[in-house]
Each structure stands twice: as C-alpha cells, then as structure tokens.
PDB file of C-alpha atoms in Angstrom:
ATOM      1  CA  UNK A 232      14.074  17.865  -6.663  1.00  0.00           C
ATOM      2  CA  UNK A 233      15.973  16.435  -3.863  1.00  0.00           C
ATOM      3  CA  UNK A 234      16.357  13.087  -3.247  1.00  0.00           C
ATOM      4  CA  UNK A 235      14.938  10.228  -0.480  1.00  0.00           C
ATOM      5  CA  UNK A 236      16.729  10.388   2.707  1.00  0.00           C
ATOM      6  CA  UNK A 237      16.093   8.651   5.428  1.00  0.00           C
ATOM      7  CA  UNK A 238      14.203  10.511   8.583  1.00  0.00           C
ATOM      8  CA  UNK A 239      16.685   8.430  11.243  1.00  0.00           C
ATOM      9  CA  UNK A 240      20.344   8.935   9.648  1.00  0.00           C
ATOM     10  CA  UNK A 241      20.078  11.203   6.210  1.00  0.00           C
ATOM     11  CA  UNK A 242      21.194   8.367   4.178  1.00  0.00           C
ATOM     12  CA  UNK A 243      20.473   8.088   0.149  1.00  0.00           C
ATOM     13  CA  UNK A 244      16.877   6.113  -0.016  1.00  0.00           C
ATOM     14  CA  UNK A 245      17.487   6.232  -3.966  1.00  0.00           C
ATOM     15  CA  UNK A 246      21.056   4.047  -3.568  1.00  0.00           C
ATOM     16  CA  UNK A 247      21.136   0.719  -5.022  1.00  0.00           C
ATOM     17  CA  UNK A 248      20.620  -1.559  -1.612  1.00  0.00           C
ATOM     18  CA  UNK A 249      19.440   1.711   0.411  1.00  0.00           C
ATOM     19  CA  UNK A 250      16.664  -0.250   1.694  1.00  0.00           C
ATOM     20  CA  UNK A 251      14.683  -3.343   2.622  1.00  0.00           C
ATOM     21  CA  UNK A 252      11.203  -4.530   2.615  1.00  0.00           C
ATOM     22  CA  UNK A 253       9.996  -6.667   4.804  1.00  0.00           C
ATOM     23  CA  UNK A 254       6.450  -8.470   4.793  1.00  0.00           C
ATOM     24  CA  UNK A 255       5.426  -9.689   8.111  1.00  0.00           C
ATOM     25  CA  UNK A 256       3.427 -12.932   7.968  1.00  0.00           C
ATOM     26  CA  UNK A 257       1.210 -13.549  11.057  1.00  0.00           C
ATOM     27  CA  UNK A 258      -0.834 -16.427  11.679  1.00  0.00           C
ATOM     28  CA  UNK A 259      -1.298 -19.574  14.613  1.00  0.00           C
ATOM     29  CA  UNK A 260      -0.048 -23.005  15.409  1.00  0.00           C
ATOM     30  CA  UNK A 261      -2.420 -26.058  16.002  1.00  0.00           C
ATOM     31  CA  UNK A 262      -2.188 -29.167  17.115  1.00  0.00           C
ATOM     32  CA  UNK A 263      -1.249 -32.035  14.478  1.00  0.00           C
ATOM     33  CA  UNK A 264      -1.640 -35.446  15.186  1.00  0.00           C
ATOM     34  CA  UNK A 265       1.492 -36.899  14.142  1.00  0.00           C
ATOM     35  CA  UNK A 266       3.162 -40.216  15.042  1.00  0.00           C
ATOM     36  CA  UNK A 267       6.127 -40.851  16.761  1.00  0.00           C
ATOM     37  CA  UNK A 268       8.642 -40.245  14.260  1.00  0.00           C
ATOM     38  CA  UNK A 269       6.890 -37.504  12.410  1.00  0.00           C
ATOM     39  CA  UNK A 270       8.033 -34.034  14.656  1.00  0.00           C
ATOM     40  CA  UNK A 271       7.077 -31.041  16.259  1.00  0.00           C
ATOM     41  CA  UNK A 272       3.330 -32.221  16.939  1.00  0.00           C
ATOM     42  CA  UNK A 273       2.084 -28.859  15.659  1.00  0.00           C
ATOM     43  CA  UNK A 274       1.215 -26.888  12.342  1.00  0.00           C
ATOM     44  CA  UNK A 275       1.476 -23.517  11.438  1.00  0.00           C
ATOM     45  CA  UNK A 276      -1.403 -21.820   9.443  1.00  0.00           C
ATOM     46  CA  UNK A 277       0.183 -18.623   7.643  1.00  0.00           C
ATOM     47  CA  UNK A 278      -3.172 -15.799   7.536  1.00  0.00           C
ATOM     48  CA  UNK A 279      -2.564 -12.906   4.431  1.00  0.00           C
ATOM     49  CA  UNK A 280      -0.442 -10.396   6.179  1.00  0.00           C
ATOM     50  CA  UNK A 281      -1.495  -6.843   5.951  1.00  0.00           C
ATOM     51  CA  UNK A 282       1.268  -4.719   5.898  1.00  0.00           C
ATOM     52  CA  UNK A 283       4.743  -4.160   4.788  1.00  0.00           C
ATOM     53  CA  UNK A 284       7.860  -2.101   6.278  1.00  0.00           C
ATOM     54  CA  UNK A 285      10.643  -0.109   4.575  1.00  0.00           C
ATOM     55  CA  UNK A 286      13.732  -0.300   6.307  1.00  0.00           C
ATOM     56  CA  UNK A 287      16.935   1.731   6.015  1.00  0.00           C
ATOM     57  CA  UNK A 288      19.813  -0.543   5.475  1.00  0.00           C
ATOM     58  CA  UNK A 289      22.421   2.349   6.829  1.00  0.00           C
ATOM     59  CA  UNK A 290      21.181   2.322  10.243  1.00  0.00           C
ATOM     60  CA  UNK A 291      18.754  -0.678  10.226  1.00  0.00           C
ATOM     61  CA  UNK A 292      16.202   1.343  11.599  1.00  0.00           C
ATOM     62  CA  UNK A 293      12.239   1.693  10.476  1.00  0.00           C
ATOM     63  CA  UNK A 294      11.275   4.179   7.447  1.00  0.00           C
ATOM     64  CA  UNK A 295       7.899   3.701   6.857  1.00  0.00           C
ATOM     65  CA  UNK A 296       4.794   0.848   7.381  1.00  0.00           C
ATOM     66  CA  UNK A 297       2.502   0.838   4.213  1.00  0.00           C
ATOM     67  CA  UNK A 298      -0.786  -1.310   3.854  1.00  0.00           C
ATOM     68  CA  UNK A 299      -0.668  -4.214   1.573  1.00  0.00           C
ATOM     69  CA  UNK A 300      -3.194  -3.302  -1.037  1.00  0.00           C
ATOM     70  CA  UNK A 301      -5.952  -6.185  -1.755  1.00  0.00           C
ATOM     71  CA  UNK A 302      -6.340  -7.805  -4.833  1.00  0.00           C
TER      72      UNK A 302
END
C-alpha cells in the first residue's frame, strides 16, 4: 500500500507534522453599545462553521476541504 502524498508537491501526508487542519469560523459583527472607555463599539457573533481544510505543511498549499459532520 503506498503511502499519502500530497497532490501539489509529493510530500509524506503520513509524517509526523505533514499537515494542518484548519477550521474556518464565519460569522458577523454588530453594533454594541458600549461607553466611552469600553472599545471597539462592536461584537462579533461566531455561527458553527461548516467545513474544515487539510493543508500540506511542505508547500503550504490546500489538500483537501471536508464537511464538518453534525452532531
């Protein structure tokens, strides 16, 4: 069986460190009333991200994009 390699560069997938997932978290700012002293005037609402990349750490490039399952 051979191993992982990545489509981009041929590098090891299997390597300790080969690779990194990222989960991208999407959501909105809104407006906040704050007072004076109390910065930046706005909020961020985080919403449940959806998917998550695999990314070769040899040439930093993108591997894959797979669906965060739902619980």
């Amino acid at each position: 069986m051979s191993a992982l390699s990545c489509p981009n560069c041929g590098a090891n997938l299997e390597a300790p460190q080969s690779v990194r997932i990222a989960e991208y978290h999407f959501g909105r700012l809104e407006k906040a009333d704050t007072g004076f002293l109390e910065p930046p005037g706005f909020a961020y609402r985080k919403e449940q991200p959806d998917v998550y990349t695999i990314l070769c750490n040899t040439c930093k490039r993108l591997v894959r994009t797979l669906p965060i399952p739902e619980k």
